Short mmCIF file of C-alpha atoms in Angstrom, two decimals:
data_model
loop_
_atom_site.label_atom_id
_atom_site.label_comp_id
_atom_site.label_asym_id
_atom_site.label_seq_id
_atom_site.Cartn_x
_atom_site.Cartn_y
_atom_site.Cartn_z
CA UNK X 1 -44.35 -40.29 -50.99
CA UNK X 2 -43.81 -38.25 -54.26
CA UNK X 3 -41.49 -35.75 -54.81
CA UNK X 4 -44.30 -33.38 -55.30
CA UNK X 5 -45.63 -34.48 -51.68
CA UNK X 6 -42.53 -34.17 -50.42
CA UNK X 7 -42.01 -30.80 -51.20
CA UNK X 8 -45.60 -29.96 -50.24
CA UNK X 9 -44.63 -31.16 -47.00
CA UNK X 10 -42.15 -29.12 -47.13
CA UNK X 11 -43.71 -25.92 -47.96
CA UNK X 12 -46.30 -26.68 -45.41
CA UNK X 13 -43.27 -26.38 -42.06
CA UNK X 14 -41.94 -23.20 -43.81
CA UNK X 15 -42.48 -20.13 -41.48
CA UNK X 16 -43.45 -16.94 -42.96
CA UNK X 17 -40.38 -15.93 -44.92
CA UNK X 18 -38.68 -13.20 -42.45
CA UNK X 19 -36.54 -10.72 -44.08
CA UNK X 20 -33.61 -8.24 -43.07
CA UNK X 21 -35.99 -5.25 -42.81
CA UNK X 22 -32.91 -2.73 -42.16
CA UNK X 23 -34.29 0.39 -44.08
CA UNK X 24 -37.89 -0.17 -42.48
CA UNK X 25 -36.28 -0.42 -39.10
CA UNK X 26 -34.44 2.67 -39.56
CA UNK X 27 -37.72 4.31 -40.33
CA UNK X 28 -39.26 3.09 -37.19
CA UNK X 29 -36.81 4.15 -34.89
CA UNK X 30 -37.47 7.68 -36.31
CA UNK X 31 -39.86 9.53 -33.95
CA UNK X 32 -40.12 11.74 -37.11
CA UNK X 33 -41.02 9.03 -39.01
CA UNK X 34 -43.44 9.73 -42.16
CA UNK X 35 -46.26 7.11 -42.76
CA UNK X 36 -46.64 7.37 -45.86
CA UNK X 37 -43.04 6.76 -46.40
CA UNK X 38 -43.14 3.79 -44.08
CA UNK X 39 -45.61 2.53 -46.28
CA UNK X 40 -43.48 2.83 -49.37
CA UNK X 41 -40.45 1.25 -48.03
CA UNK X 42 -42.98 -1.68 -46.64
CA UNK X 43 -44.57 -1.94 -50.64
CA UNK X 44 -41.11 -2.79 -52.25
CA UNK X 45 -39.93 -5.28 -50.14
CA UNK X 46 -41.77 -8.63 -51.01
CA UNK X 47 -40.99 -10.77 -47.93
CA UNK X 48 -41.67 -7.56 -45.94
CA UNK X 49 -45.11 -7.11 -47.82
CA UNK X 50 -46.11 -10.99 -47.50
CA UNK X 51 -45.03 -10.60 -43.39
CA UNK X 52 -47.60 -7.46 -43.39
CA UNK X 53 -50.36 -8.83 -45.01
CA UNK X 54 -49.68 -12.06 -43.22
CA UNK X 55 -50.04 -10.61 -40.19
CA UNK X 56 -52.95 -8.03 -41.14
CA UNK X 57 -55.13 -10.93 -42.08
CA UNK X 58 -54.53 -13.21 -39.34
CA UNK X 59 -57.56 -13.93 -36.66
CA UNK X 60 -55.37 -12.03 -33.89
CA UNK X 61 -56.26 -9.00 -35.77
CA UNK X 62 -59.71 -10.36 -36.14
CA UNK X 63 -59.73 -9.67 -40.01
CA UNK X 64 -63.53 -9.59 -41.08
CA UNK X 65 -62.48 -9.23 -44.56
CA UNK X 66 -59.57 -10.17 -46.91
CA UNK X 67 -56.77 -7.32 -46.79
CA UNK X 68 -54.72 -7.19 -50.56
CA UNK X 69 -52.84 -4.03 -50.12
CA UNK X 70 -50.29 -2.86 -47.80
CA UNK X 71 -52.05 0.24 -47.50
CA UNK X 72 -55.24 -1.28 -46.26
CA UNK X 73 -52.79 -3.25 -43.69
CA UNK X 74 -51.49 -0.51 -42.26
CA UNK X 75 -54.56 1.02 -41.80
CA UNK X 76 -56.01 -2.10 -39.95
CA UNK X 77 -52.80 -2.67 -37.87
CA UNK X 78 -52.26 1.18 -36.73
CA UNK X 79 -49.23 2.78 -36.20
CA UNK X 80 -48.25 1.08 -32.97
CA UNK X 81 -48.83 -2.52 -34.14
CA UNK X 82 -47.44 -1.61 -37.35
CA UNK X 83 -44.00 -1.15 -35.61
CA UNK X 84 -43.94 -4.09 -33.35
CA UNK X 85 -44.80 -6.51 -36.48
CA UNK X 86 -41.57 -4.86 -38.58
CA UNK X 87 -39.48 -5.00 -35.22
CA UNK X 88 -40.11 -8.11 -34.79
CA UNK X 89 -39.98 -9.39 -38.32
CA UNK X 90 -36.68 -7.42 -38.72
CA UNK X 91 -35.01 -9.32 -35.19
CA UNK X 92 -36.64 -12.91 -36.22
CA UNK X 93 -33.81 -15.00 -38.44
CA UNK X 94 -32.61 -12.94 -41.51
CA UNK X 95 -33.84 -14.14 -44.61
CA UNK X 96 -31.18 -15.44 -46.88
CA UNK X 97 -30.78 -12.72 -49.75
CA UNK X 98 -29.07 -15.68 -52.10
CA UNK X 99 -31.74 -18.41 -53.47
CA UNK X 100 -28.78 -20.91 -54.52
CA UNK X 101 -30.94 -23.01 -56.37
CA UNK X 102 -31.91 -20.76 -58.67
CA UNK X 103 -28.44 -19.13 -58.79
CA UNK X 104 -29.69 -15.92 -57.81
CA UNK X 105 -26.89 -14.06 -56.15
CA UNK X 106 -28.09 -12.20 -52.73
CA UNK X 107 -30.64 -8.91 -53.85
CA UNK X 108 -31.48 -10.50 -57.31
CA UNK X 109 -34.43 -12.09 -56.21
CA UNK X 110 -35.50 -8.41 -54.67
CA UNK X 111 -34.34 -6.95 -57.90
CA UNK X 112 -36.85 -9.01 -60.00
CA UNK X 113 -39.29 -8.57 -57.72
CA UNK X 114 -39.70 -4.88 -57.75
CA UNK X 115 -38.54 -4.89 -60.99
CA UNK X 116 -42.02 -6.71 -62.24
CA UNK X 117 -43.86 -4.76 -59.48
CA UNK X 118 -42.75 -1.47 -61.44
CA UNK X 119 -43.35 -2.68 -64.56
CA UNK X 120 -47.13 -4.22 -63.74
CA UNK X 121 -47.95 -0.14 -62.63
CA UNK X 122 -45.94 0.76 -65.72
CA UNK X 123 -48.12 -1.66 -68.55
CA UNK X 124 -51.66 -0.74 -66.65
CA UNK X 125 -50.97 2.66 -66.80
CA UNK X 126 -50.67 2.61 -70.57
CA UNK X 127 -54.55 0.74 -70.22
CA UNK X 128 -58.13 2.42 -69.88
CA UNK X 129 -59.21 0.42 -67.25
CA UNK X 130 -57.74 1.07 -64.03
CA UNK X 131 -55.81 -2.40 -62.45
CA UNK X 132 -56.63 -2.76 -58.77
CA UNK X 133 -53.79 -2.14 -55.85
CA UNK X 134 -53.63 -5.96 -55.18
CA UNK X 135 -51.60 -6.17 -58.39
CA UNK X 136 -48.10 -4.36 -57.10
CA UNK X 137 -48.36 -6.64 -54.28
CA UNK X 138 -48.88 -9.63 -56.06
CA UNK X 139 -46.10 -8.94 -58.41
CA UNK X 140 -44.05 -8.47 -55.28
CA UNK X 141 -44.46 -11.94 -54.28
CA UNK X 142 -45.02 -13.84 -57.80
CA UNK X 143 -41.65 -15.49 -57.49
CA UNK X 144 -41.94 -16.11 -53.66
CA UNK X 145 -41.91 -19.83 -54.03
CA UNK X 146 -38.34 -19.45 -55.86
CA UNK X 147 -37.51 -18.80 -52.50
CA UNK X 148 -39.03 -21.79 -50.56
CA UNK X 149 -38.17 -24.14 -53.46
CA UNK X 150 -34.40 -22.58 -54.17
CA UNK X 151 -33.72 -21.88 -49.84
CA UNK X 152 -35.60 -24.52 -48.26
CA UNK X 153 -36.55 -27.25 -51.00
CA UNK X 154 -33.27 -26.71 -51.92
CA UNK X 155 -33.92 -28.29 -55.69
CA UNK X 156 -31.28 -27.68 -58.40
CA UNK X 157 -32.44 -25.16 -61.44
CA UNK X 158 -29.43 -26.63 -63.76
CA UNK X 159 -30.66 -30.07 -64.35
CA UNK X 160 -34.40 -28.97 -64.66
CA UNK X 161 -32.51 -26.28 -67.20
CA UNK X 162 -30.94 -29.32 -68.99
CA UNK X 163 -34.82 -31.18 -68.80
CA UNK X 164 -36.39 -27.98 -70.49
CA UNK X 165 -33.49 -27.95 -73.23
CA UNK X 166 -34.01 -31.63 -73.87
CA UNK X 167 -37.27 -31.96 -73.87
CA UNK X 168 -38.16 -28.35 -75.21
CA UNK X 169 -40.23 -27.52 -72.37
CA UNK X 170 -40.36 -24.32 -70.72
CA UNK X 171 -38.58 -23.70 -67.41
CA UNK X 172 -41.54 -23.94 -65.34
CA UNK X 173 -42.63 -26.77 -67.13
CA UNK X 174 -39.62 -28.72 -67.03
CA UNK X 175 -40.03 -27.83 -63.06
CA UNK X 176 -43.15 -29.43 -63.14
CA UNK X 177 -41.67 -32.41 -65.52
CA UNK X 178 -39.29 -33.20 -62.78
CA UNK X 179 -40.48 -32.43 -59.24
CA UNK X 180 -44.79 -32.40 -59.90
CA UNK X 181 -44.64 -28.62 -58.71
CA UNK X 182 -43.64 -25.33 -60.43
CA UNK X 183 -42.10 -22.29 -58.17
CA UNK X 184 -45.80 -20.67 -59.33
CA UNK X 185 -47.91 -23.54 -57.65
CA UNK X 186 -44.98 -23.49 -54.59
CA UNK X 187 -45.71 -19.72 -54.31
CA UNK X 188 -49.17 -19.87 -54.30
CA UNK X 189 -49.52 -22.89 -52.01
CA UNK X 190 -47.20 -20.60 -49.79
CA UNK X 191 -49.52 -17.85 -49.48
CA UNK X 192 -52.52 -19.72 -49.21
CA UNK X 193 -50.88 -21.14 -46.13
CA UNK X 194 -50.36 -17.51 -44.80
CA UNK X 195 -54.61 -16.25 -45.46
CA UNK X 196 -54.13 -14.16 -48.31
CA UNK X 197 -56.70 -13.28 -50.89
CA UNK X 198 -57.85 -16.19 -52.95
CA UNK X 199 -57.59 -13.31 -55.98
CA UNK X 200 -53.84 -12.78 -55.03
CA UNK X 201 -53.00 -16.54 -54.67
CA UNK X 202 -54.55 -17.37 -58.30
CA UNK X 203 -52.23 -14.26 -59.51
CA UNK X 204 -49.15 -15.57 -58.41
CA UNK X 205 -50.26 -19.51 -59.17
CA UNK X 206 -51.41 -18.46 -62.71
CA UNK X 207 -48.47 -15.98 -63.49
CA UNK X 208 -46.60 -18.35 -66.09
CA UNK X 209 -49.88 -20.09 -67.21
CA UNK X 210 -51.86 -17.17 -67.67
CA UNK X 211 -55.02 -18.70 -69.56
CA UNK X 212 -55.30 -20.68 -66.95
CA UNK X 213 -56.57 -18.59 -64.27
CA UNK X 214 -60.05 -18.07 -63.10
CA UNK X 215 -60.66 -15.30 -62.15
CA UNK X 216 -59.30 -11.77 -62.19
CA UNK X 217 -57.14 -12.05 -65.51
CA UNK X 218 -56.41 -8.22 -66.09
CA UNK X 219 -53.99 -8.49 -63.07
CA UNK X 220 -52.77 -12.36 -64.51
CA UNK X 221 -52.06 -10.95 -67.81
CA UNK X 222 -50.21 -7.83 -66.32
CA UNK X 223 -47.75 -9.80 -63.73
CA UNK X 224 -46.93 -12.60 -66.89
CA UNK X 225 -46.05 -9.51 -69.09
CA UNK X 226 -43.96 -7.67 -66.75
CA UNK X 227 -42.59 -10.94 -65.76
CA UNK X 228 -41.24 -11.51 -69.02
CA UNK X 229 -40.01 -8.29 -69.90
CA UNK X 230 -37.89 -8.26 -66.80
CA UNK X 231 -36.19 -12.27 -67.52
CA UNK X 232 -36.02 -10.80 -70.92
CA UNK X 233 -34.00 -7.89 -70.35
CA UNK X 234 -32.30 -9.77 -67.24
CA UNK X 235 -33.69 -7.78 -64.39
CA UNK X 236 -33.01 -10.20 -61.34
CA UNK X 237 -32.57 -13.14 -63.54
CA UNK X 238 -31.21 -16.34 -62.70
CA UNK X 239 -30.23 -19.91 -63.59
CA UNK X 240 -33.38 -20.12 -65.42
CA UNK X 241 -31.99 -17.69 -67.88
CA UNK X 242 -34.86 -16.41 -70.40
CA UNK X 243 -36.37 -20.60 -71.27
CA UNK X 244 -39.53 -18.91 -70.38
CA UNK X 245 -42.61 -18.87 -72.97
CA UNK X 246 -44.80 -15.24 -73.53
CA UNK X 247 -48.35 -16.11 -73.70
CA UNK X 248 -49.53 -14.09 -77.24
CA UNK X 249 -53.21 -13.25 -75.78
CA UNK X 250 -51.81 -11.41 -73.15
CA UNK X 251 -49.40 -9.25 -75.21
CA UNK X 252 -52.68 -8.74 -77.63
CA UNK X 253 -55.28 -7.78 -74.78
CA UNK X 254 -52.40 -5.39 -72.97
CA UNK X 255 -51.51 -3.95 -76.86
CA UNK X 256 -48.31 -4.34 -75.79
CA UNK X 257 -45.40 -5.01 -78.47
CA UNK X 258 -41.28 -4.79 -78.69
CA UNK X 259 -41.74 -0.90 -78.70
CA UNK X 260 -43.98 -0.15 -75.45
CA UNK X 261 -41.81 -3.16 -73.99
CA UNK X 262 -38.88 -1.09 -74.40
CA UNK X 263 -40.19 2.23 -73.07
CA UNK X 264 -41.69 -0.35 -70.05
CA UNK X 265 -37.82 -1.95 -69.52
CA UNK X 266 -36.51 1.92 -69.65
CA UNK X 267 -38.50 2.81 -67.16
CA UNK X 268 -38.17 -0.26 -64.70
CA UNK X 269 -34.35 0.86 -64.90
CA UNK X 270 -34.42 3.90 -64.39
CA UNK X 271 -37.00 3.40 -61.48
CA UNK X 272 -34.53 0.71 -60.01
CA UNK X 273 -31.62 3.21 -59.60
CA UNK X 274 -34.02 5.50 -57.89
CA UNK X 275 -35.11 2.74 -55.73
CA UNK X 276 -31.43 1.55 -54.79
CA UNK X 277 -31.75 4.10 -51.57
CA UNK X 278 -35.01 2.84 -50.47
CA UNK X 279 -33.72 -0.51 -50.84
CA UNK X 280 -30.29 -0.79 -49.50
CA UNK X 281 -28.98 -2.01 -46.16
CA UNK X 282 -25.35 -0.74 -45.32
CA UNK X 283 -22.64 -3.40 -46.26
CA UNK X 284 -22.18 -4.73 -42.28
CA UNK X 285 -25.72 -5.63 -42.18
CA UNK X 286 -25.94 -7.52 -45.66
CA UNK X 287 -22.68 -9.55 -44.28
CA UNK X 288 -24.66 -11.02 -41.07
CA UNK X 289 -27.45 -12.33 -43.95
CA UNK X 290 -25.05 -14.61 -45.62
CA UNK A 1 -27.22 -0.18 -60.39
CA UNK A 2 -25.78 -2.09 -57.57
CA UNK A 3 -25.44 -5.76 -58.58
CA UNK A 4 -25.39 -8.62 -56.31
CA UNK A 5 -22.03 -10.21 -56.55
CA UNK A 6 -19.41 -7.99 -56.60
CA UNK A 7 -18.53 -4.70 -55.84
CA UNK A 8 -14.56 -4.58 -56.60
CA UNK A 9 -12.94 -7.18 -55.08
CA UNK A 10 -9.27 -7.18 -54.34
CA UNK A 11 -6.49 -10.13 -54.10
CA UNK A 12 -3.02 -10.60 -54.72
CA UNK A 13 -0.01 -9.60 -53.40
CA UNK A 14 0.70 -5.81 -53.25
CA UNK A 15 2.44 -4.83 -55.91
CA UNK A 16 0.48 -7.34 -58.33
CA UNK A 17 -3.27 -6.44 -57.52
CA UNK A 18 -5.96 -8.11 -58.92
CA UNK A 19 -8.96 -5.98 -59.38
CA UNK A 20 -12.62 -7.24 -60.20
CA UNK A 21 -14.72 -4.42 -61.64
CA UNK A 22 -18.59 -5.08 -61.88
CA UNK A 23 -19.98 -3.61 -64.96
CA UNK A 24 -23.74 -2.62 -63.69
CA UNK A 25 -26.70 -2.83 -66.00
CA UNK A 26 -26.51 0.21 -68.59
CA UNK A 27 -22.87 0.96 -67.58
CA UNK A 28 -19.38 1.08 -68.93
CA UNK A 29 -15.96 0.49 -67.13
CA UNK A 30 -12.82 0.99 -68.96
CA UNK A 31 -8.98 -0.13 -68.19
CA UNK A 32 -5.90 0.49 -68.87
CA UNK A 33 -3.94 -1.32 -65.80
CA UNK A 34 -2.77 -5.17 -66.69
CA UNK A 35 -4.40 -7.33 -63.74
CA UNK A 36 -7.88 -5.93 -63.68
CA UNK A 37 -10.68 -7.92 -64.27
CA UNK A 38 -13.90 -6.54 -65.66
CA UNK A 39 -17.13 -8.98 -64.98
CA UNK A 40 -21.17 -8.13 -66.14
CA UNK A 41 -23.99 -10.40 -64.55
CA UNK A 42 -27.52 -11.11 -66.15
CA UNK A 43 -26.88 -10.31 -69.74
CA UNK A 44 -30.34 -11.98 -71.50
CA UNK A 45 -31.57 -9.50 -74.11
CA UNK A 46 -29.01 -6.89 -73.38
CA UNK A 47 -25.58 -6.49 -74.94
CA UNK A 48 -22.42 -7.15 -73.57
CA UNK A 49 -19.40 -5.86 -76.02
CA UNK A 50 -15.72 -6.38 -74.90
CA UNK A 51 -13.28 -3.91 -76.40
CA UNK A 52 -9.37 -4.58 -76.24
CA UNK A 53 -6.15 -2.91 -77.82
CA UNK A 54 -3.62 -5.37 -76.73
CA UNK A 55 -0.83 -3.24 -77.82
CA UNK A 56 -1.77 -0.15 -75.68
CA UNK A 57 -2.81 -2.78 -72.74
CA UNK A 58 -6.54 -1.41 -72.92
CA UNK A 59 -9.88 -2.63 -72.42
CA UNK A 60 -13.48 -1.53 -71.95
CA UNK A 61 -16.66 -3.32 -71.58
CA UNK A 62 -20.59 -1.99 -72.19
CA UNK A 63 -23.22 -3.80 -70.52
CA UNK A 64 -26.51 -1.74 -72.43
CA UNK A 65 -29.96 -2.78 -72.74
CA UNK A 66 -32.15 -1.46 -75.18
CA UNK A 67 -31.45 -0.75 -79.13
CA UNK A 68 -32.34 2.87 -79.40
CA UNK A 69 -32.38 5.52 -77.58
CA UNK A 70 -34.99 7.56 -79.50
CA UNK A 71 -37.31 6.17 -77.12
CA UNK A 72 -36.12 8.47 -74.44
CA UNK A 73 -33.65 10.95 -75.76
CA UNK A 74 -33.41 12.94 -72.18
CA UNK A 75 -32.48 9.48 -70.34
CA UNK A 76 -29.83 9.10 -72.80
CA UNK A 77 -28.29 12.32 -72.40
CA UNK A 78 -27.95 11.66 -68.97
CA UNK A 79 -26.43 7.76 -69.75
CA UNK A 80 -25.38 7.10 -73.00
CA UNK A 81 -24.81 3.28 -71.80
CA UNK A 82 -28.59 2.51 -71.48
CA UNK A 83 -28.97 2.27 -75.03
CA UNK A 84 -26.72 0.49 -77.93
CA UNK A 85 -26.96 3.21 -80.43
CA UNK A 86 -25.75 5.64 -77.91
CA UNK A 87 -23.55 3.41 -75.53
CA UNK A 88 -21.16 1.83 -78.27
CA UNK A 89 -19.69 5.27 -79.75
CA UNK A 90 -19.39 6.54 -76.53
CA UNK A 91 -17.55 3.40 -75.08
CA UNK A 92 -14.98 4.00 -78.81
CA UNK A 93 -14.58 7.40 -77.78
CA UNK A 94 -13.61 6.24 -74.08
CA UNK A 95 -10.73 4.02 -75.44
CA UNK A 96 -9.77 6.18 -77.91
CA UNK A 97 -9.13 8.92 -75.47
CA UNK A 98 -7.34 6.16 -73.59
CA UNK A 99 -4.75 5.63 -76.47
CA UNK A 100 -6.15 2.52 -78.13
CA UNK A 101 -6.01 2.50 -81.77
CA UNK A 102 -9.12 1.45 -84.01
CA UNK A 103 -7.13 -1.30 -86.20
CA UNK A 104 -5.74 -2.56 -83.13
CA UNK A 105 -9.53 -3.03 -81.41
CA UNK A 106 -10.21 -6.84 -80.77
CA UNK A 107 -14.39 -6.76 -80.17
CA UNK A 108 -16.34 -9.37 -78.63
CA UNK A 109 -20.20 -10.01 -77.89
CA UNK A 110 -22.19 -11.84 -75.45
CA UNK A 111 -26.06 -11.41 -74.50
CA UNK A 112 -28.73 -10.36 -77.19
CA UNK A 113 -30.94 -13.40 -75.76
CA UNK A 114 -34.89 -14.08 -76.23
CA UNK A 115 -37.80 -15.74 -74.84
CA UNK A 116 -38.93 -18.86 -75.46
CA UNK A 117 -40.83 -16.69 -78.54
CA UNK A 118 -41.11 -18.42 -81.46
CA UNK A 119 -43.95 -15.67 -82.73
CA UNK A 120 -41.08 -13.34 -82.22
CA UNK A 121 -43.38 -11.55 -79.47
CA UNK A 122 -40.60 -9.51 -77.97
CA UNK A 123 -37.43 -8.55 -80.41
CA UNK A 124 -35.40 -6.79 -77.68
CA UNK A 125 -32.43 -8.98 -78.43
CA UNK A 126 -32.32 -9.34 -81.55
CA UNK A 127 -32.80 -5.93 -82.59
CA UNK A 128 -29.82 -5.10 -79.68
CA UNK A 129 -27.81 -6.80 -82.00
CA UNK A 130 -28.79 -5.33 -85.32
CA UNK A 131 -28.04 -2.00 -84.14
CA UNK A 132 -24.72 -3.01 -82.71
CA UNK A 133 -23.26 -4.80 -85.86
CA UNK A 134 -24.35 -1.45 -87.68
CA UNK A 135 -22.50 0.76 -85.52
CA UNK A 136 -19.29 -1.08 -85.68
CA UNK A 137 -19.55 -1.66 -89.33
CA UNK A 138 -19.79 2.16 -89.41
CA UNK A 139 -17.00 2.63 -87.46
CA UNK A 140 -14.78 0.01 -89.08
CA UNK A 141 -14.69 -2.71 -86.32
CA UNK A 142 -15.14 -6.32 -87.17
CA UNK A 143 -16.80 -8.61 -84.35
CA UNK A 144 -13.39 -11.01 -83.24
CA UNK A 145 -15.62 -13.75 -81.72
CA UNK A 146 -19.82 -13.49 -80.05
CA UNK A 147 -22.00 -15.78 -78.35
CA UNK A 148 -25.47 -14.32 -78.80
CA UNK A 149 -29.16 -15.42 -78.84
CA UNK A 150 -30.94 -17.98 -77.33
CA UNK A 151 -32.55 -18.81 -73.91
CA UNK A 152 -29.91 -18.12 -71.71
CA UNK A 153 -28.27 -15.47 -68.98
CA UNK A 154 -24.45 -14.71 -69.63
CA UNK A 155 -21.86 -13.64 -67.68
CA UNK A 156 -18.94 -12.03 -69.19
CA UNK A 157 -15.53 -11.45 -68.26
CA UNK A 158 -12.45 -9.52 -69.86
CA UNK A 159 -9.50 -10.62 -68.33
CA UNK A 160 -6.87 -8.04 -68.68
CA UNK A 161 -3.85 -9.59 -68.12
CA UNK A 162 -4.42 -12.70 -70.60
CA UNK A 163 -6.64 -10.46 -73.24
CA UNK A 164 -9.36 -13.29 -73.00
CA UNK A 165 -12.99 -12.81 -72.58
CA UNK A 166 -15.30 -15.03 -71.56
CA UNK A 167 -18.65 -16.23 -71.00
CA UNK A 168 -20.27 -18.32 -68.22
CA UNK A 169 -23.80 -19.66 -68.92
CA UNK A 170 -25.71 -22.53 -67.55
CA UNK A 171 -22.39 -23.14 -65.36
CA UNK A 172 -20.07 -23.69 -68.14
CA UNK A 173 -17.32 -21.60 -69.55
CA UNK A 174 -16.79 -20.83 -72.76
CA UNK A 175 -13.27 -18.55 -74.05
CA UNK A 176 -14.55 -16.54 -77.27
#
């Protein structure tokens, strides 16, 4: 079998990614609790988010059609289900916050995630054409197969780093030099597995290869760019440093430069403190995840 | 920002602690006790400057991120250590008040890091640095030792008890 079979394999015995859903939980247990801030604690957590829409689309809940947004997902699953899916997710094995093989220290992975998340809303709102919801959510998850291919994989970034300096090849190329998959591919073979929108899947398969997608590419274009502004300025960034290569059509059809990247990497910061509430678990419960 | 590793950490014997600061993104920590350790993760584009009068036994270190702070002069006000322009005199005036002395001021860089850009897409980094070698020029400070540019995310440390800083990338480290 080849490595990239193996791994295939392995993505294919991966359960849905559970994660320590602490701040949701505390929500729930809230007889007070507000849905619309429910929502919004569900929408920056990308295991969390994948869980949801996992769930939503799934032929228990008799999905007729594909659901993209956490919104729509809460909507379908109803208040009560709603609950019992984040209990349950919350009880089910923490997810490990640490992706060793990428070197990302536990919450860095979470960092990046929302990070790019913020800045895809950030970069379409400077656009006239509106970008539709499934792009925060697929931001959310665009580095989701770091985790299967860093936690359960359990590959090595450095010498793929040392392959890419060698051989001049971008990270996710020198992943693809050395193993036949990139975390892109494992991420989008990941969510494929779980029923999500074809449209999301190619976003998050596409996200480092952007001229290669199919279909859809205002929300490609806008997940690469916040992507890279985030390694750039080291939002959530790991073992594969910044060996990553911007794609120059997609800075040219977002109009984006060094000057609206900086106001976009001022913003994802300052949107990142605000967010530290919303995304914290106290200290004794961050422990049990290690 | 809270940062993944970290938190202060304490070891040692009482009497001879050892603490670990974590300098968050757009932040500053000074020091002025002899066994403290300051540490910044995930420097790429941003800079990371290391300040030490050995004489007066203190240090400082700036972890900012973005050049200028024109671009948002209200955000500055409220944290001068977002931006370099604004983050670097602020971090002199810190020591200064602290008792270091500008002829004594040993300064060291780490970060200012790019893409894989060879159109130069994205200058973040590079223009970091410009602003940053301007400033200290200005303010007579000569860079003692940097390791800036490329593809890579730095980690810097000041240790204060040996005066050395140093930088861990791609799991090797380097004493500039």
């Amino acid at each position: 079998m080849s490595r990239r079979e193996q791994i295939l394999s392995t993505l294919r015995s991966t359960p849905a990614l559970p994660t320590p859903a602490i701040r949701v939980v505390q929500l729930v247990q809230d007889p007070e609790v507000d849905i619309r801030e429910l929502t919004e604690a569900i929408r920056y957590d990308p295991s969390l988010t994948a869980m949801v829409l996992r769930l939503a689309n799934s032929p228990y809940f008799g999905a007729a059609r594909s659901i993209g947004s956490v919104q729509e997902a809460v909507m379908r699953l109803g208040t009560n289900r709603l609950f019992r899916v984040l209990m349950a997710s919350a009880v089910a094995p923490l997810a490990q916050l640490a992706v060793r093989g990428y070197d990302l220290a536990p919450g860095k992975l979470l960092e990046h995630a929302v990070g790019v998340a913020v800045a895809v809303e950030r970069l379409a709102a400077s656009l006239p054409k509106r970008a539709p919801n499934y792009a925060f959510t697929a931001a959310l998850l665009h580095d989701i197969g770091k985790i299967a291919m860093g936690s359960h994989v359990r590959i090595d970034a450095k010498p793929i780093m040392d392959l890419a300096f060698r051989q001049n090849l971008s990270f996710e190329a020198a992943e693809r030099e050395a193993l036949g998959i990139d975390h892109a591919e494992a991420g989008a073979v990941l969510l494929e597995l779980w029923n999500l929108p074809p449209h999301l899947v190619e976003a998050v398969r596409c996200h480092h290869e952007p001229d290669k997608a199919e279909s859809d590419t205002l929300v490609v274009d806008l997940i690469h760019a916040a992507d890279s502004l985030c390694l750039l300025a080291g939002i959530g960034s790991g073992a594969d440093g910044t060996h990553y290569r911007p794609t120059a059509g997609v800075l040219s059809r977002l109009r984006l430069g060094t000057k609206l990247g900086e106001r976009v990497v001022c913003e994802v910061a300052s949107s990142l403190e605000d967010l530290t509430d919303l995304l914290t678990v106290s200290t004794g419960d961050e422990l049990k995840c290690h | 920002m809270r940062v993944g590793i970290g938190g202060n950490n304490v070891s040692g014997q009482t009497g001879s602690l050892a603490v670990t600061h974590t300098v968050g993104i757009s932040n500053m920590q000074t020091t002025g006790r002899p066994n403290d350790v300051l540490v910044t993760y995930s420097l790429g584009s941003c800079i990371g400057l290391t300040l030490l009068d050995p004489v007066a036994g203190v240090g400082a270190m700036l972890h900012c991120m973005l050049p200028l702070s024109k671009i948002d002069k209200a955000k500055a006000d409220r944290n001068p250590f977002m931006f370099t322009d604004t983050g670097v005199p602020a971090m002199l005036q810190a020591v200064f008040d602290m008792g270091a002395e500008r002829r004594r001021l040993i300064a060291k860089v780490g970060g200012a890091a790019s893409l894989l850009d060879e159109k130069g897409l994205f200058r973040i980094g590079e223009r970091n640095y410009t602003v940053l070698r301007k400033i200290l020029w200005k303010n007579n400070i000569l860079i003692a030792a940097e390791d800036v540019g490329g593809t890579v995310a730095r980690t810097m440390y000041l240790y204060m008890r040996t005066g050395q800083t140093v930088i861990r990338s791609r799991g090797k480290e380097t004493e500039l």
